[in-house]
C-alpha cells in the first residue's frame, strides 16, 4: 500500500484541516474495521438519512448516542447480570461496543428510537440559505442607471 504525504496540503491551505484529517483516516488502511454491531445507512429523502444498528439484547439505559466534534458516537455497555446462569450455547453477542460515524457539514441528528432490537437514528442535512445556489436576474434595456431625483425639487 502507498503512503501519501499530506504535508503540502497543510502548508498551502487554510481551513481544510478536516478534509486532510479525513484523508489521513481513509488512507490509513486500517484493515481491522469493527463489524459488530451490524448497521445500515439509508437515504429516506433528498436531505434525510437513517442509521439503523442491530442492538439485540441491549436496553435503552445501556445504549448511548452522542455528538462529539462532528462525529456521531453510538456505544453500549451491558449491565452486569445477577444470578447464576449456565449457558449451553451463547450466540447472542452482548459485548460492549463503540461505533463512530463522521458527519458531513450541516448534517444534524433529529432523533433516535429503539424498537424491536434496532436502534434507528434520524439525520437531516440542513444547508443554510447563504450556501444554496441562487439565480441572479439579468436586467435588460438601454438604461443602466436608476433615475436620480434632484434634492431641490423634492424639498
mmCIF file of C-alpha atoms in Angstrom:
data_model
loop_
_atom_site.group_PDB
_atom_site.id
_atom_site.type_symbol
_atom_site.label_atom_id
_atom_site.label_comp_id
_atom_site.label_asym_id
_atom_site.label_seq_id
_atom_site.Cartn_x
_atom_site.Cartn_y
_atom_site.Cartn_z
ATOM 1 C CA UNK A 1 0.000 0.000 0.000
ATOM 2 C CA UNK A 2 1.211 3.502 -0.774
ATOM 3 C CA UNK A 3 1.647 6.135 1.868
ATOM 4 C CA UNK A 4 0.749 9.664 0.846
ATOM 5 C CA UNK A 5 2.342 12.700 2.436
ATOM 6 C CA UNK A 6 -0.295 15.364 3.043
ATOM 7 C CA UNK A 7 2.188 17.915 4.404
ATOM 8 C CA UNK A 8 1.992 20.053 1.212
ATOM 9 C CA UNK A 9 -1.759 20.315 1.714
ATOM 10 C CA UNK A 10 -1.238 21.642 5.231
ATOM 11 C CA UNK A 11 1.359 24.159 4.014
ATOM 12 C CA UNK A 12 -0.669 25.555 1.115
ATOM 13 C CA UNK A 13 -4.165 25.748 2.556
ATOM 14 C CA UNK A 14 -6.015 27.313 5.436
ATOM 15 C CA UNK A 15 -9.166 25.873 6.931
ATOM 16 C CA UNK A 16 -9.025 22.469 5.227
ATOM 17 C CA UNK A 17 -7.801 20.583 8.287
ATOM 18 C CA UNK A 18 -10.934 18.424 8.452
ATOM 19 C CA UNK A 19 -10.521 17.249 4.860
ATOM 20 C CA UNK A 20 -6.875 16.389 5.411
ATOM 21 C CA UNK A 21 -7.688 14.556 8.646
ATOM 22 C CA UNK A 22 -10.418 12.592 6.870
ATOM 23 C CA UNK A 23 -7.998 11.633 4.093
ATOM 24 C CA UNK A 24 -5.471 10.545 6.723
ATOM 25 C CA UNK A 25 -8.083 8.247 8.283
ATOM 26 C CA UNK A 26 -9.177 6.806 4.930
ATOM 27 C CA UNK A 27 -5.651 6.251 3.684
ATOM 28 C CA UNK A 28 -4.506 4.713 6.962
ATOM 29 C CA UNK A 29 -5.698 1.386 5.573
ATOM 30 C CA UNK A 30 -6.957 0.016 8.868
ATOM 31 C CA UNK A 31 -7.976 -3.467 7.764
ATOM 32 C CA UNK A 32 -9.390 -4.418 11.153
ATOM 33 C CA UNK A 33 -12.596 -2.395 10.933
ATOM 34 C CA UNK A 34 -15.073 -3.499 13.562
ATOM 35 C CA UNK A 35 -18.034 -5.415 12.184
ATOM 36 C CA UNK A 36 -20.067 -5.539 15.402
ATOM 37 C CA UNK A 37 -22.804 -4.499 15.610
ATOM 38 C CA UNK A 38 -24.123 -4.652 12.055
ATOM 39 C CA UNK A 39 -25.750 -1.489 10.726
ATOM 40 C CA UNK A 40 -27.465 0.036 7.690
ATOM 41 C CA UNK A 41 -27.321 3.589 6.375
ATOM 42 C CA UNK A 42 -30.263 4.524 4.192
ATOM 43 C CA UNK A 43 -31.386 7.654 2.403
ATOM 44 C CA UNK A 44 -35.013 8.309 3.332
ATOM 45 C CA UNK A 45 -35.497 11.589 1.414
ATOM 46 C CA UNK A 46 -33.429 14.086 -0.576
ATOM 47 C CA UNK A 47 -31.821 15.507 2.575
ATOM 48 C CA UNK A 48 -32.743 12.858 5.163
ATOM 49 C CA UNK A 49 -30.916 9.734 6.289
ATOM 50 C CA UNK A 50 -31.358 6.919 8.808
ATOM 51 C CA UNK A 51 -28.732 4.818 10.523
ATOM 52 C CA UNK A 52 -30.156 1.505 11.793
ATOM 53 C CA UNK A 53 -28.000 -0.521 14.176
ATOM 54 C CA UNK A 54 -28.822 -4.056 15.354
ATOM 55 C CA UNK A 55 -28.565 -3.887 19.152
ATOM 56 C CA UNK A 56 -30.432 -7.013 20.238
ATOM 57 C CA UNK A 57 -30.109 -7.675 23.942
ATOM 58 C CA UNK A 58 -29.457 -4.062 24.971
ATOM 59 C CA UNK A 59 -31.973 -1.889 26.818
ATOM 60 C CA UNK A 60 -32.432 1.864 26.351
ATOM 61 C CA UNK A 61 -30.430 2.528 29.524
ATOM 62 C CA UNK A 62 -27.450 0.547 28.205
ATOM 63 C CA UNK A 63 -27.262 2.481 24.902
ATOM 64 C CA UNK A 64 -25.661 5.882 24.399
ATOM 65 C CA UNK A 65 -25.890 8.189 21.364
ATOM 66 C CA UNK A 66 -23.872 11.400 21.400
ATOM 67 C CA UNK A 67 -22.381 14.022 19.098
ATOM 68 C CA UNK A 68 -18.762 14.953 19.650
ATOM 69 C CA UNK A 69 -16.543 17.059 17.359
ATOM 70 C CA UNK A 70 -18.558 16.416 14.202
ATOM 71 C CA UNK A 71 -18.900 12.701 14.857
ATOM 72 C CA UNK A 72 -21.899 10.625 15.903
ATOM 73 C CA UNK A 73 -20.793 8.111 18.523
ATOM 74 C CA UNK A 74 -23.015 5.162 19.400
ATOM 75 C CA UNK A 75 -21.908 2.980 22.287
ATOM 76 C CA UNK A 76 -23.343 0.303 24.543
ATOM 77 C CA UNK A 77 -22.270 -1.415 27.688
ATOM 78 C CA UNK A 78 -24.228 -4.361 29.063
ATOM 79 C CA UNK A 79 -25.095 -4.192 32.738
ATOM 80 C CA UNK A 80 -23.688 -6.936 34.911
ATOM 81 C CA UNK A 81 -26.018 -9.910 35.151
ATOM 82 C CA UNK A 82 -27.091 -11.012 38.589
ATOM 83 C CA UNK A 83 -27.808 -14.595 39.234
ATOM 84 C CA UNK A 84 -26.129 -17.770 38.211
ATOM 85 C CA UNK A 85 -26.855 -18.663 34.620
ATOM 86 C CA UNK A 86 -25.371 -21.600 32.810
ATOM 87 C CA UNK A 87 -25.398 -21.294 29.053
ATOM 88 C CA UNK A 88 -25.240 -24.391 26.884
ATOM 89 C CA UNK A 89 -24.781 -22.112 23.863
ATOM 90 C CA UNK A 90 -24.391 -18.338 23.889
ATOM 91 C CA UNK A 91 -24.819 -16.965 20.377
ATOM 92 C CA UNK A 92 -26.305 -13.567 21.153
ATOM 93 C CA UNK A 93 -23.448 -11.106 21.394
ATOM 94 C CA UNK A 94 -23.900 -8.546 24.138
ATOM 95 C CA UNK A 95 -20.354 -7.290 24.316
ATOM 96 C CA UNK A 96 -19.671 -3.600 24.718
ATOM 97 C CA UNK A 97 -19.115 -1.605 21.552
ATOM 98 C CA UNK A 98 -18.485 1.883 20.255
ATOM 99 C CA UNK A 99 -19.224 2.813 16.666
ATOM 100 C CA UNK A 100 -18.289 6.211 15.236
ATOM 101 C CA UNK A 101 -19.861 7.895 12.196
ATOM 102 C CA UNK A 102 -18.224 11.044 10.813
ATOM 103 C CA UNK A 103 -20.936 13.542 9.872
ATOM 104 C CA UNK A 104 -20.665 15.979 6.985
ATOM 105 C CA UNK A 105 -21.129 19.701 7.497
ATOM 106 C CA UNK A 106 -24.732 20.764 8.090
ATOM 107 C CA UNK A 107 -25.907 17.231 8.977
ATOM 108 C CA UNK A 108 -27.907 17.217 12.193
ATOM 109 C CA UNK A 109 -29.294 14.387 14.306
ATOM 110 C CA UNK A 110 -33.046 14.845 14.692
ATOM 111 C CA UNK A 111 -33.858 11.845 16.874
ATOM 112 C CA UNK A 112 -33.248 8.258 17.895
ATOM 113 C CA UNK A 113 -35.612 5.370 18.608
ATOM 114 C CA UNK A 114 -35.020 1.870 19.942
ATOM 115 C CA UNK A 115 -37.618 -0.734 18.943
ATOM 116 C CA UNK A 116 -37.506 -4.466 18.354
ATOM 117 C CA UNK A 117 -33.738 -4.707 18.891
ATOM 118 C CA UNK A 118 -32.962 -1.971 16.366
ATOM 119 C CA UNK A 119 -31.613 1.485 17.150
ATOM 120 C CA UNK A 120 -32.737 3.991 14.496
ATOM 121 C CA UNK A 121 -31.002 7.380 14.318
ATOM 122 C CA UNK A 122 -32.603 10.012 12.101
ATOM 123 C CA UNK A 123 -30.388 12.578 10.368
ATOM 124 C CA UNK A 124 -31.171 15.578 8.195
ATOM 125 C CA UNK A 125 -28.943 17.808 6.102
ATOM 126 C CA UNK A 126 -29.857 21.471 6.526
ATOM 127 C CA UNK A 127 -27.893 23.654 4.127
ATOM 128 C CA UNK A 128 -28.038 27.331 5.168
ATOM 129 C CA UNK A 129 -29.724 29.735 2.735
ATOM 130 C CA UNK A 130 -26.463 31.589 2.118
ATOM 131 C CA UNK A 131 -24.885 28.385 0.762
ATOM 132 C CA UNK A 132 -27.758 27.381 -1.506
ATOM 133 C CA UNK A 133 -27.459 28.281 -5.189
ATOM 134 C CA UNK A 134 -29.482 31.298 -6.253
ATOM 135 C CA UNK A 135 -30.314 32.756 -9.605
ATOM 136 C CA UNK A 136 -29.324 36.327 -10.392
ATOM 137 C CA UNK A 137 -31.750 38.144 -12.666
ATOM 138 C CA UNK A 138 -30.217 39.926 -15.651
ATOM 139 C CA UNK A 139 -31.773 43.296 -16.326
ATOM 140 C CA UNK A 140 -32.486 44.191 -19.946
ATOM 141 C CA UNK A 141 -32.892 47.590 -21.542
ATOM 142 C CA UNK A 142 -30.790 50.548 -22.546
ATOM 143 C CA UNK A 143 -30.776 52.336 -19.205
ATOM 144 C CA UNK A 144 -28.043 51.105 -16.908
ATOM 145 C CA UNK A 145 -28.573 53.675 -14.159
ATOM 146 C CA UNK A 146 -31.558 54.480 -11.982
ATOM 147 C CA UNK A 147 -33.438 57.749 -12.193
ATOM 148 C CA UNK A 148 -31.978 60.317 -9.814
ATOM 149 C CA UNK A 149 -34.291 62.827 -8.207
ATOM 150 C CA UNK A 150 -32.935 66.326 -7.689
ATOM 151 C CA UNK A 151 -32.874 67.151 -3.987
ATOM 152 C CA UNK A 152 -34.077 70.725 -4.568
ATOM 153 C CA UNK A 153 -37.230 69.626 -6.385
ATOM 154 C CA UNK A 154 -38.205 67.260 -3.589
ATOM 155 C CA UNK A 155 -37.944 69.915 -0.869
#
